Amino acid sequence: MKRVKAKIACGVLAVSMVAASMTGCGKLDGTETAITVNGEEISLGEANFLLRYQQGSMYTYYSQFYSAYGMEMPSTLYDQENEDGTTTGDSTKEQALDSIQNMVLMRQHADEYGVTVTDEEAEQAMAAAEAFAEENGQDVMDKLYASTEDIQDALLLYIYQSRMYDPMIADVDTEVSDEVAQQSSFSYVKVSTAGTETDEDGNTIELTDEEKAEKKEIAQRFLDKLNAAEDSATAEFSDLRKELNDELNEENKSTEETEEASEDETSEEDTSSDSVVYLTYSSCSFSTGSEAEEEDTGLDEKLEEAARSLKSDGEIYQGIVEGENAYYVIRMDKLYDEDKTQSEKDSIVSDRQSEAYDALLEQWTEESEIKVASNWKKLKVTDMDLYTITVETESTSTEE
């Protein structure tokens, strides 16, 4: 395994690329043109370097994700087939091609936004490319079909990309009114009525009417506790839920011990049951602004309907809400949640900016002449040829 390092100019990124194998698709000429954008040619070596960087970033993301959850990486990642017969590797390569084209377009339009790269930064990019080549040797460079000039230009493309986003979205409206973004937050407890047992065929056994009535009684007991609280408008649902759950477990334990004792009064075995979770607590928010109807909250329809009927802080829904496979008790905590409303405003602005950025790139693409050479098609992204990426941010100071 070869450890591959490159440092993107101006301290933007410190990059380590690891090639897990030295297999490839045969010797290709990296000096040949792979992509042409409005007459500007991108060599196969540069295109392959950019492709492998994106491939490595994707692989590193998934490996970190699986590791965080204590799972092993799947044996097949890029070779997995999609419904249309293509593979994940094909999709990765297609995304890389779009990314390369977009970066080139951003550089071509950079003058319109006053975005430049200095001679000093170009020299730093070349120094990083030369360090990359020197440390990793000719075998890695041959695998990438890349020259130091290819890597230098790739690093400069990343710089242009990082500097173009802000000016490209500068005209986006960042004002969002409370009327549009208002968020309401509420608390609720849930008593599940979903069956937990299966028959011999593996089908879920539905609860009987009597069992459902017992579940509803648990919800009613919570509602009674809430209404009886010293300040029901601010009482902690989590505390009340735990209090009732403990009571239910104690009652269940006493019942089991009594039944066990009546069967065998001389038994000295521990008859206490394991703690059971009879009801759960959650808090969430939903939009009550002018765009509320467009929102998909993912909440149970009956739960959301009841929550939206509450019109003041601390108001409790006086009744048990029967949703899909659950009973609910609900309280409106904040009809206008300032923090969540501000987060929604930020999200709306971010969406506007992303849409404007994507729309501009799409416009430039439609107005451009883009050609993809046949040698680009020879590059493959497979599980036989893996890369990983490590990125570290660095801070640098420059004199103007």
PDB file of C-alpha atoms in Angstrom, residues 20-311:
ATOM      1  CA  ALA A  20      -5.202   0.461  -1.350  1.00  0.00           C
ATOM      2  CA  SER A  21      -3.913  -1.399  -4.384  1.00  0.00           C
ATOM      3  CA  MET A  22      -1.788  -0.727  -7.431  1.00  0.00           C
ATOM      4  CA  THR A  23      -4.204  -2.341  -9.848  1.00  0.00           C
ATOM      5  CA  GLY A  24      -5.504  -0.213 -12.683  1.00  0.00           C
ATOM      6  CA  CYS A  25      -7.093  -0.354 -16.115  1.00  0.00           C
ATOM      7  CA  GLY A  26      -3.837  -0.579 -18.036  1.00  0.00           C
ATOM      8  CA  LYS A  27      -1.403   2.100 -19.138  1.00  0.00           C
ATOM      9  CA  LEU A  28      -3.103   5.242 -20.396  1.00  0.00           C
ATOM     10  CA  ASP A  29      -1.601   8.462 -21.686  1.00  0.00           C
ATOM     11  CA  GLY A  30      -2.259  11.095 -19.014  1.00  0.00           C
ATOM     12  CA  THR A  31      -1.350  13.900 -21.375  1.00  0.00           C
ATOM     13  CA  GLU A  32      -4.327  13.209 -23.610  1.00  0.00           C
ATOM     14  CA  THR A  33      -7.418  15.366 -23.214  1.00  0.00           C
ATOM     15  CA  ALA A  34     -10.200  13.847 -21.110  1.00  0.00           C
ATOM     16  CA  ILE A  35     -12.627  16.774 -20.864  1.00  0.00           C
ATOM     17  CA  THR A  36     -12.973  19.985 -22.842  1.00  0.00           C
ATOM     18  CA  VAL A  37     -14.995  22.891 -21.439  1.00  0.00           C
ATOM     19  CA  ASN A  38     -15.446  25.845 -23.804  1.00  0.00           C
ATOM     20  CA  GLY A  39     -12.186  24.994 -25.492  1.00  0.00           C
ATOM     21  CA  GLU A  40     -10.240  24.543 -22.234  1.00  0.00           C
ATOM     22  CA  GLU A  41      -8.701  21.089 -22.071  1.00  0.00           C
ATOM     23  CA  ILE A  42      -8.385  19.024 -18.893  1.00  0.00           C
ATOM     24  CA  SER A  43      -5.863  16.238 -19.215  1.00  0.00           C
ATOM     25  CA  LEU A  44      -6.618  12.632 -18.345  1.00  0.00           C
ATOM     26  CA  GLY A  45      -4.023  12.800 -15.574  1.00  0.00           C
ATOM     27  CA  GLU A  46      -5.670  15.778 -13.916  1.00  0.00           C
ATOM     28  CA  ALA A  47      -9.164  14.334 -14.379  1.00  0.00           C
ATOM     29  CA  ASN A  48      -8.061  11.011 -12.885  1.00  0.00           C
ATOM     30  CA  PHE A  49      -6.471  12.737  -9.879  1.00  0.00           C
ATOM     31  CA  LEU A  50      -9.726  14.629  -9.231  1.00  0.00           C
ATOM     32  CA  LEU A  51     -11.761  11.448  -9.700  1.00  0.00           C
ATOM     33  CA  ARG A  52      -9.620   9.495  -7.230  1.00  0.00           C
ATOM     34  CA  TYR A  53      -9.801  12.323  -4.710  1.00  0.00           C
ATOM     35  CA  GLN A  54     -13.599  12.218  -4.824  1.00  0.00           C
ATOM     36  CA  GLN A  55     -13.594   8.417  -4.709  1.00  0.00           C
ATOM     37  CA  GLY A  56     -11.296   8.476  -1.687  1.00  0.00           C
ATOM     38  CA  SER A  57     -13.406  11.074   0.090  1.00  0.00           C
ATOM     39  CA  MET A  58     -16.511   8.938  -0.387  1.00  0.00           C
ATOM     40  CA  TYR A  59     -14.797   5.779   0.863  1.00  0.00           C
ATOM     41  CA  THR A  60     -13.398   7.576   3.909  1.00  0.00           C
ATOM     42  CA  TYR A  61     -16.837   8.992   4.769  1.00  0.00           C
ATOM     43  CA  TYR A  62     -18.457   5.563   4.690  1.00  0.00           C
ATOM     44  CA  SER A  63     -15.656   3.903   6.649  1.00  0.00           C
ATOM     45  CA  GLN A  64     -15.943   6.541   9.386  1.00  0.00           C
ATOM     46  CA  PHE A  65     -19.737   6.194   9.402  1.00  0.00           C
ATOM     47  CA  TYR A  66     -19.636   2.424   9.829  1.00  0.00           C
ATOM     48  CA  SER A  67     -16.893   2.667  12.436  1.00  0.00           C
ATOM     49  CA  ALA A  68     -18.868   5.202  14.469  1.00  0.00           C
ATOM     50  CA  TYR A  69     -21.711   2.688  14.761  1.00  0.00           C
ATOM     51  CA  GLY A  70     -19.449  -0.261  15.468  1.00  0.00           C
ATOM     52  CA  MET A  71     -20.087  -1.903  12.099  1.00  0.00           C
ATOM     53  CA  GLU A  72     -17.761  -3.322   9.499  1.00  0.00           C
ATOM     54  CA  MET A  73     -17.519  -1.804   6.047  1.00  0.00           C
ATOM     55  CA  PRO A  74     -19.468  -3.885   3.507  1.00  0.00           C
ATOM     56  CA  SER A  75     -17.300  -6.040   1.279  1.00  0.00           C
ATOM     57  CA  THR A  76     -18.934  -4.469  -1.764  1.00  0.00           C
ATOM     58  CA  LEU A  77     -19.344  -0.712  -2.112  1.00  0.00           C
ATOM     59  CA  TYR A  78     -18.594   0.533  -5.611  1.00  0.00           C
ATOM     60  CA  ASP A  79     -19.593  -2.714  -7.349  1.00  0.00           C
ATOM     61  CA  GLN A  80     -23.148  -2.652  -5.981  1.00  0.00           C
ATOM     62  CA  GLU A  81     -25.684  -2.513  -8.791  1.00  0.00           C
ATOM     63  CA  ASN A  82     -28.437   0.095  -8.992  1.00  0.00           C
ATOM     64  CA  GLU A  83     -31.926  -0.544 -10.321  1.00  0.00           C
ATOM     65  CA  ASP A  84     -30.924   0.759 -13.750  1.00  0.00           C
ATOM     66  CA  GLY A  85     -28.042  -1.710 -14.014  1.00  0.00           C
ATOM     67  CA  THR A  86     -25.275   0.806 -13.273  1.00  0.00           C
ATOM     68  CA  THR A  87     -23.033   0.476 -10.240  1.00  0.00           C
ATOM     69  CA  THR A  88     -22.272   2.793  -7.345  1.00  0.00           C
ATOM     70  CA  GLY A  89     -18.836   3.192  -8.916  1.00  0.00           C
ATOM     71  CA  ASP A  90     -20.486   4.417 -12.115  1.00  0.00           C
ATOM     72  CA  SER A  91     -22.511   6.952 -10.107  1.00  0.00           C
ATOM     73  CA  THR A  92     -19.388   8.113  -8.274  1.00  0.00           C
ATOM     74  CA  LYS A  93     -17.591   8.637 -11.561  1.00  0.00           C
ATOM     75  CA  GLU A  94     -20.556  10.545 -13.024  1.00  0.00           C
ATOM     76  CA  GLN A  95     -20.661  12.814  -9.964  1.00  0.00           C
ATOM     77  CA  ALA A  96     -16.914  13.416 -10.288  1.00  0.00           C
ATOM     78  CA  LEU A  97     -17.348  14.420 -13.926  1.00  0.00           C
ATOM     79  CA  ASP A  98     -20.032  16.947 -12.969  1.00  0.00           C
ATOM     80  CA  SER A  99     -17.782  18.277 -10.217  1.00  0.00           C
ATOM     81  CA  ILE A 100     -14.807  18.695 -12.559  1.00  0.00           C
ATOM     82  CA  GLN A 101     -16.921  20.484 -15.164  1.00  0.00           C
ATOM     83  CA  ASN A 102     -18.356  22.809 -12.511  1.00  0.00           C
ATOM     84  CA  MET A 103     -14.930  23.686 -11.127  1.00  0.00           C
ATOM     85  CA  VAL A 104     -13.651  24.534 -14.581  1.00  0.00           C
ATOM     86  CA  LEU A 105     -16.724  26.677 -15.255  1.00  0.00           C
ATOM     87  CA  MET A 106     -16.204  28.522 -11.971  1.00  0.00           C
ATOM     88  CA  ARG A 107     -12.629  29.293 -12.915  1.00  0.00           C
ATOM     89  CA  GLN A 108     -13.760  30.507 -16.336  1.00  0.00           C
ATOM     90  CA  HIS A 109     -16.273  32.885 -14.722  1.00  0.00           C
ATOM     91  CA  ALA A 110     -13.987  33.935 -11.834  1.00  0.00           C
ATOM     92  CA  ASP A 111     -13.098  37.317 -13.349  1.00  0.00           C
ATOM     93  CA  GLU A 112     -16.781  38.294 -13.326  1.00  0.00           C
ATOM     94  CA  TYR A 113     -16.731  38.031  -9.537  1.00  0.00           C
ATOM     95  CA  GLY A 114     -13.281  39.430  -8.898  1.00  0.00           C
ATOM     96  CA  VAL A 115     -11.927  36.031  -7.830  1.00  0.00           C
ATOM     97  CA  THR A 116      -8.242  35.470  -8.557  1.00  0.00           C
ATOM     98  CA  VAL A 117      -5.356  33.204  -7.639  1.00  0.00           C
ATOM     99  CA  THR A 118      -1.984  34.871  -7.139  1.00  0.00           C
ATOM    100  CA  ASP A 119       1.313  33.806  -8.635  1.00  0.00           C
ATOM    101  CA  GLU A 120       2.494  32.968  -5.136  1.00  0.00           C
ATOM    102  CA  GLU A 121      -0.448  30.628  -4.642  1.00  0.00           C
ATOM    103  CA  ALA A 122       0.262  28.964  -7.983  1.00  0.00           C
ATOM    104  CA  GLU A 123       3.857  28.425  -6.844  1.00  0.00           C
ATOM    105  CA  GLN A 124       2.622  26.929  -3.572  1.00  0.00           C
ATOM    106  CA  ALA A 125       0.367  24.574  -5.515  1.00  0.00           C
ATOM    107  CA  MET A 126       3.321  23.438  -7.624  1.00  0.00           C
ATOM    108  CA  ALA A 127       5.423  22.908  -4.514  1.00  0.00           C
ATOM    109  CA  ALA A 128       2.639  20.728  -3.082  1.00  0.00           C
ATOM    110  CA  ALA A 129       2.392  18.772  -6.328  1.00  0.00           C
ATOM    111  CA  GLU A 130       6.162  18.193  -6.421  1.00  0.00           C
ATOM    112  CA  ALA A 131       6.135  17.045  -2.789  1.00  0.00           C
ATOM    113  CA  PHE A 132       3.308  14.664  -3.666  1.00  0.00           C
ATOM    114  CA  ALA A 133       5.293  13.151  -6.539  1.00  0.00           C
ATOM    115  CA  GLU A 134       8.578  12.949  -4.638  1.00  0.00           C
ATOM    116  CA  GLU A 135       7.166  11.242  -1.562  1.00  0.00           C
ATOM    117  CA  ASN A 136       5.054   8.698  -3.405  1.00  0.00           C
ATOM    118  CA  GLY A 137       7.270   7.778  -6.271  1.00  0.00           C
ATOM    119  CA  GLN A 138       6.746   7.083  -9.914  1.00  0.00           C
ATOM    120  CA  ASP A 139       4.529   4.019  -9.350  1.00  0.00           C
ATOM    121  CA  VAL A 140       1.764   6.155  -7.810  1.00  0.00           C
ATOM    122  CA  MET A 141       2.142   8.856 -10.449  1.00  0.00           C
ATOM    123  CA  ASP A 142       1.868   6.174 -13.141  1.00  0.00           C
ATOM    124  CA  LYS A 143      -1.251   4.822 -11.481  1.00  0.00           C
ATOM    125  CA  LEU A 144      -2.807   8.289 -11.603  1.00  0.00           C
ATOM    126  CA  TYR A 145      -1.399   8.989 -15.120  1.00  0.00           C
ATOM    127  CA  ALA A 146      -0.643  12.406 -13.625  1.00  0.00           C
ATOM    128  CA  SER A 147       2.168  14.926 -13.851  1.00  0.00           C
ATOM    129  CA  THR A 148       3.024  17.556 -11.264  1.00  0.00           C
ATOM    130  CA  GLU A 149       1.399  20.126 -13.571  1.00  0.00           C
ATOM    131  CA  ASP A 150      -1.821  18.066 -13.517  1.00  0.00           C
ATOM    132  CA  ILE A 151      -1.877  18.015  -9.723  1.00  0.00           C
ATOM    133  CA  GLN A 152      -0.993  21.694  -9.502  1.00  0.00           C
ATOM    134  CA  ASP A 153      -3.929  22.623 -11.721  1.00  0.00           C
ATOM    135  CA  ALA A 154      -6.268  20.351  -9.741  1.00  0.00           C
ATOM    136  CA  LEU A 155      -5.268  22.111  -6.523  1.00  0.00           C
ATOM    137  CA  LEU A 156      -5.871  25.502  -8.124  1.00  0.00           C
ATOM    138  CA  LEU A 157      -9.342  24.365  -9.222  1.00  0.00           C
ATOM    139  CA  TYR A 158     -10.155  23.579  -5.598  1.00  0.00           C
ATOM    140  CA  ILE A 159      -9.065  27.072  -4.602  1.00  0.00           C
ATOM    141  CA  TYR A 160     -11.299  28.663  -7.230  1.00  0.00           C
ATOM    142  CA  GLN A 161     -14.183  26.464  -6.130  1.00  0.00           C
ATOM    143  CA  SER A 162     -13.798  27.476  -2.474  1.00  0.00           C
ATOM    144  CA  ARG A 163     -13.638  31.191  -3.337  1.00  0.00           C
ATOM    145  CA  MET A 164     -16.481  31.313  -5.837  1.00  0.00           C
ATOM    146  CA  TYR A 165     -19.363  30.164  -3.612  1.00  0.00           C
ATOM    147  CA  ASP A 166     -19.822  33.366  -1.608  1.00  0.00           C
ATOM    148  CA  PRO A 167     -19.829  35.790  -4.554  1.00  0.00           C
ATOM    149  CA  MET A 168     -22.090  33.447  -6.537  1.00  0.00           C
ATOM    150  CA  ILE A 169     -24.758  33.628  -3.820  1.00  0.00           C
ATOM    151  CA  ALA A 170     -24.202  37.265  -2.831  1.00  0.00           C
ATOM    152  CA  ASP A 171     -27.504  38.444  -4.309  1.00  0.00           C
ATOM    153  CA  VAL A 172     -29.662  35.895  -2.504  1.00  0.00           C
ATOM    154  CA  ASP A 173     -32.343  37.399  -0.266  1.00  0.00           C
ATOM    155  CA  THR A 174     -31.373  36.599   3.328  1.00  0.00           C
ATOM    156  CA  GLU A 175     -34.434  38.154   4.933  1.00  0.00           C
ATOM    157  CA  VAL A 176     -36.987  35.676   6.272  1.00  0.00           C
ATOM    158  CA  SER A 177     -39.980  36.864   8.286  1.00  0.00           C
ATOM    159  CA  ASP A 178     -41.423  35.211  11.385  1.00  0.00           C
ATOM    160  CA  GLU A 179     -44.640  34.806   9.440  1.00  0.00           C
ATOM    161  CA  VAL A 180     -42.847  32.455   7.059  1.00  0.00           C
ATOM    162  CA  ALA A 181     -40.500  30.651   9.444  1.00  0.00           C
ATOM    163  CA  GLN A 182     -42.387  30.451  12.756  1.00  0.00           C
ATOM    164  CA  GLN A 183     -41.855  27.195  14.610  1.00  0.00           C
ATOM    165  CA  SER A 184     -43.944  25.772  17.452  1.00  0.00           C
ATOM    166  CA  SER A 185     -42.597  23.191  19.885  1.00  0.00           C
ATOM    167  CA  PHE A 186     -44.579  20.670  21.885  1.00  0.00           C
ATOM    168  CA  SER A 187     -44.081  17.703  24.186  1.00  0.00           C
ATOM    169  CA  TYR A 188     -45.871  14.398  24.133  1.00  0.00           C
ATOM    170  CA  VAL A 189     -45.867  10.951  25.633  1.00  0.00           C
ATOM    171  CA  LYS A 190     -46.617   7.888  23.569  1.00  0.00           C
ATOM    172  CA  VAL A 191     -48.119   4.582  24.676  1.00  0.00           C
ATOM    173  CA  SER A 192     -47.638   2.074  21.894  1.00  0.00           C
ATOM    174  CA  THR A 193     -50.491  -0.216  20.887  1.00  0.00           C
ATOM    175  CA  ALA A 194     -48.456  -2.108  18.298  1.00  0.00           C
ATOM    176  CA  GLY A 195     -48.295  -5.836  18.794  1.00  0.00           C
ATOM    177  CA  THR A 196     -44.990  -7.191  20.043  1.00  0.00           C
ATOM    178  CA  GLU A 197     -45.570 -10.907  19.518  1.00  0.00           C
ATOM    179  CA  THR A 198     -45.825 -12.981  16.335  1.00  0.00           C
ATOM    180  CA  ASP A 199     -47.689 -16.137  15.413  1.00  0.00           C
ATOM    181  CA  GLU A 200     -46.107 -19.286  14.046  1.00  0.00           C
ATOM    182  CA  ASP A 201     -46.140 -17.773  10.550  1.00  0.00           C
ATOM    183  CA  GLY A 202     -44.262 -14.688  11.694  1.00  0.00           C
ATOM    184  CA  ASN A 203     -47.256 -12.360  11.495  1.00  0.00           C
ATOM    185  CA  THR A 204     -47.676  -9.720  14.203  1.00  0.00           C
ATOM    186  CA  ILE A 205     -50.424 -10.525  16.685  1.00  0.00           C
ATOM    187  CA  GLU A 206     -52.649  -7.483  17.145  1.00  0.00           C
ATOM    188  CA  LEU A 207     -53.603  -6.388  20.667  1.00  0.00           C
ATOM    189  CA  THR A 208     -57.075  -7.242  21.872  1.00  0.00           C
ATOM    190  CA  ASP A 209     -59.605  -4.514  22.674  1.00  0.00           C
ATOM    191  CA  GLU A 210     -59.005  -5.212  26.357  1.00  0.00           C
ATOM    192  CA  GLU A 211     -55.243  -4.808  25.970  1.00  0.00           C
ATOM    193  CA  LYS A 212     -55.726  -1.558  24.053  1.00  0.00           C
ATOM    194  CA  ALA A 213     -58.030  -0.297  26.820  1.00  0.00           C
ATOM    195  CA  GLU A 214     -55.239  -0.956  29.335  1.00  0.00           C
ATOM    196  CA  LYS A 215     -52.828   1.051  27.160  1.00  0.00           C
ATOM    197  CA  LYS A 216     -55.291   3.902  26.944  1.00  0.00           C
ATOM    198  CA  GLU A 217     -55.664   3.876  30.724  1.00  0.00           C
ATOM    199  CA  ILE A 218     -51.884   4.372  31.036  1.00  0.00           C
ATOM    200  CA  ALA A 219     -52.133   7.435  28.799  1.00  0.00           C
ATOM    201  CA  GLN A 220     -55.050   8.721  30.865  1.00  0.00           C
ATOM    202  CA  ARG A 221     -53.076   8.307  34.079  1.00  0.00           C
ATOM    203  CA  PHE A 222     -50.297  10.414  32.607  1.00  0.00           C
ATOM    204  CA  LEU A 223     -52.776  13.095  31.564  1.00  0.00           C
ATOM    205  CA  ASP A 224     -54.228  13.103  35.078  1.00  0.00           C
ATOM    206  CA  LYS A 225     -50.737  13.505  36.565  1.00  0.00           C
ATOM    207  CA  LEU A 226     -49.985  16.340  34.195  1.00  0.00           C
ATOM    208  CA  ASN A 227     -53.217  18.181  34.998  1.00  0.00           C
ATOM    209  CA  ALA A 228     -52.592  17.698  38.726  1.00  0.00           C
ATOM    210  CA  ALA A 229     -49.031  19.068  38.579  1.00  0.00           C
ATOM    211  CA  GLU A 230     -48.285  22.269  40.481  1.00  0.00           C
ATOM    212  CA  ASP A 231     -47.617  24.032  37.186  1.00  0.00           C
ATOM    213  CA  SER A 232     -48.952  21.827  34.405  1.00  0.00           C
ATOM    214  CA  ALA A 233     -47.827  24.347  31.752  1.00  0.00           C
ATOM    215  CA  THR A 234     -44.137  23.843  32.548  1.00  0.00           C
ATOM    216  CA  ALA A 235     -44.009  20.438  34.274  1.00  0.00           C
ATOM    217  CA  GLU A 236     -41.268  18.230  32.873  1.00  0.00           C
ATOM    218  CA  PHE A 237     -42.769  15.455  30.763  1.00  0.00           C
ATOM    219  CA  SER A 238     -39.630  13.364  31.231  1.00  0.00           C
ATOM    220  CA  ASP A 239     -39.980  13.465  35.039  1.00  0.00           C
ATOM    221  CA  LEU A 240     -43.694  12.671  34.991  1.00  0.00           C
ATOM    222  CA  ARG A 241     -43.146   9.853  32.510  1.00  0.00           C
ATOM    223  CA  LYS A 242     -40.473   8.271  34.705  1.00  0.00           C
ATOM    224  CA  GLU A 243     -42.638   8.668  37.797  1.00  0.00           C
ATOM    225  CA  LEU A 244     -45.590   6.896  36.174  1.00  0.00           C
ATOM    226  CA  ASN A 245     -43.400   4.248  34.566  1.00  0.00           C
ATOM    227  CA  ASP A 246     -41.866   3.434  37.955  1.00  0.00           C
ATOM    228  CA  GLU A 247     -45.333   3.172  39.476  1.00  0.00           C
ATOM    229  CA  LEU A 248     -46.490   0.805  36.750  1.00  0.00           C
ATOM    230  CA  ASN A 249     -43.412  -1.385  37.168  1.00  0.00           C
ATOM    231  CA  GLU A 250     -43.950  -1.490  40.946  1.00  0.00           C
ATOM    232  CA  GLU A 251     -47.595  -2.434  40.484  1.00  0.00           C
ATOM    233  CA  ASN A 252     -46.647  -5.118  37.982  1.00  0.00           C
ATOM    234  CA  LYS A 253     -43.979  -6.453  40.315  1.00  0.00           C
ATOM    235  CA  SER A 254     -46.423  -6.673  43.229  1.00  0.00           C
ATOM    236  CA  THR A 255     -48.968  -8.482  41.069  1.00  0.00           C
ATOM    237  CA  GLU A 256     -46.406 -11.010  39.886  1.00  0.00           C
ATOM    238  CA  GLU A 257     -45.141 -11.647  43.399  1.00  0.00           C
ATOM    239  CA  THR A 258     -48.676 -12.169  44.687  1.00  0.00           C
ATOM    240  CA  GLU A 259     -49.500 -14.618  41.895  1.00  0.00           C
ATOM    241  CA  GLU A 260     -46.226 -16.464  42.411  1.00  0.00           C
ATOM    242  CA  ALA A 261     -46.746 -16.687  46.157  1.00  0.00           C
ATOM    243  CA  SER A 262     -50.253 -18.105  45.738  1.00  0.00           C
ATOM    244  CA  GLU A 263     -48.834 -20.839  43.499  1.00  0.00           C
ATOM    245  CA  ASP A 264     -45.938 -21.742  45.800  1.00  0.00           C
ATOM    246  CA  GLU A 265     -45.796 -20.028  49.184  1.00  0.00           C
ATOM    247  CA  THR A 266     -42.457 -21.736  50.019  1.00  0.00           C
ATOM    248  CA  SER A 267     -40.628 -20.444  46.893  1.00  0.00           C
ATOM    249  CA  GLU A 268     -37.538 -18.393  47.715  1.00  0.00           C
ATOM    250  CA  GLU A 269     -36.742 -17.405  44.112  1.00  0.00           C
ATOM    251  CA  ASP A 270     -36.499 -13.751  43.119  1.00  0.00           C
ATOM    252  CA  THR A 271     -39.815 -13.071  41.377  1.00  0.00           C
ATOM    253  CA  SER A 272     -39.193  -9.394  40.560  1.00  0.00           C
ATOM    254  CA  SER A 273     -39.716  -8.576  36.879  1.00  0.00           C
ATOM    255  CA  ASP A 274     -37.371  -6.638  34.662  1.00  0.00           C
ATOM    256  CA  SER A 275     -38.198  -2.967  34.242  1.00  0.00           C
ATOM    257  CA  VAL A 276     -40.692  -2.396  31.434  1.00  0.00           C
ATOM    258  CA  VAL A 277     -41.039   0.820  29.414  1.00  0.00           C
ATOM    259  CA  TYR A 278     -44.766   1.480  29.341  1.00  0.00           C
ATOM    260  CA  LEU A 279     -44.635   4.930  27.776  1.00  0.00           C
ATOM    261  CA  THR A 280     -42.048   7.117  26.075  1.00  0.00           C
ATOM    262  CA  TYR A 281     -41.483  10.875  25.973  1.00  0.00           C
ATOM    263  CA  SER A 282     -40.526  13.108  23.056  1.00  0.00           C
ATOM    264  CA  SER A 283     -40.413  16.770  22.155  1.00  0.00           C
ATOM    265  CA  CYS A 284     -40.411  18.186  18.660  1.00  0.00           C
ATOM    266  CA  SER A 285     -41.362  21.190  16.590  1.00  0.00           C
ATOM    267  CA  PHE A 286     -43.234  21.928  13.416  1.00  0.00           C
ATOM    268  CA  SER A 287     -43.761  24.916  11.192  1.00  0.00           C
ATOM    269  CA  THR A 288     -46.706  27.190  11.909  1.00  0.00           C
ATOM    270  CA  GLY A 289     -45.568  29.796   9.402  1.00  0.00           C
ATOM    271  CA  SER A 290     -47.069  30.471   6.014  1.00  0.00           C
ATOM    272  CA  GLU A 291     -45.251  27.513   4.446  1.00  0.00           C
ATOM    273  CA  ALA A 292     -46.503  25.039   7.049  1.00  0.00           C
ATOM    274  CA  GLU A 293     -48.744  23.172   4.619  1.00  0.00           C
ATOM    275  CA  GLU A 294     -45.729  22.253   2.493  1.00  0.00           C
ATOM    276  CA  GLU A 295     -43.910  20.651   5.418  1.00  0.00           C
ATOM    277  CA  ASP A 296     -43.703  16.898   5.892  1.00  0.00           C
ATOM    278  CA  THR A 297     -43.079  16.501   9.616  1.00  0.00           C
ATOM    279  CA  GLY A 298     -43.155  12.705   9.632  1.00  0.00           C
ATOM    280  CA  LEU A 299     -45.404  12.838  12.698  1.00  0.00           C
ATOM    281  CA  ASP A 300     -48.434  10.648  13.221  1.00  0.00           C
ATOM    282  CA  GLU A 301     -51.275  12.440  11.409  1.00  0.00           C
ATOM    283  CA  LYS A 302     -53.599  12.467  14.455  1.00  0.00           C
ATOM    284  CA  LEU A 303     -50.766  13.605  16.737  1.00  0.00           C
ATOM    285  CA  GLU A 304     -49.890  16.534  14.476  1.00  0.00           C
ATOM    286  CA  GLU A 305     -53.542  17.485  14.007  1.00  0.00           C
ATOM    287  CA  ALA A 306     -54.094  17.632  17.774  1.00  0.00           C
ATOM    288  CA  ALA A 307     -50.855  19.569  18.352  1.00  0.00           C
ATOM    289  CA  ARG A 308     -51.795  22.173  15.740  1.00  0.00           C
ATOM    290  CA  SER A 309     -55.128  22.722  17.488  1.00  0.00           C
ATOM    291  CA  LEU A 310     -53.332  24.095  20.568  1.00  0.00           C
ATOM    292  CA  LYS A 311     -53.057  27.891  20.417  1.00  0.00           C
TER     293      LYS A 311
END
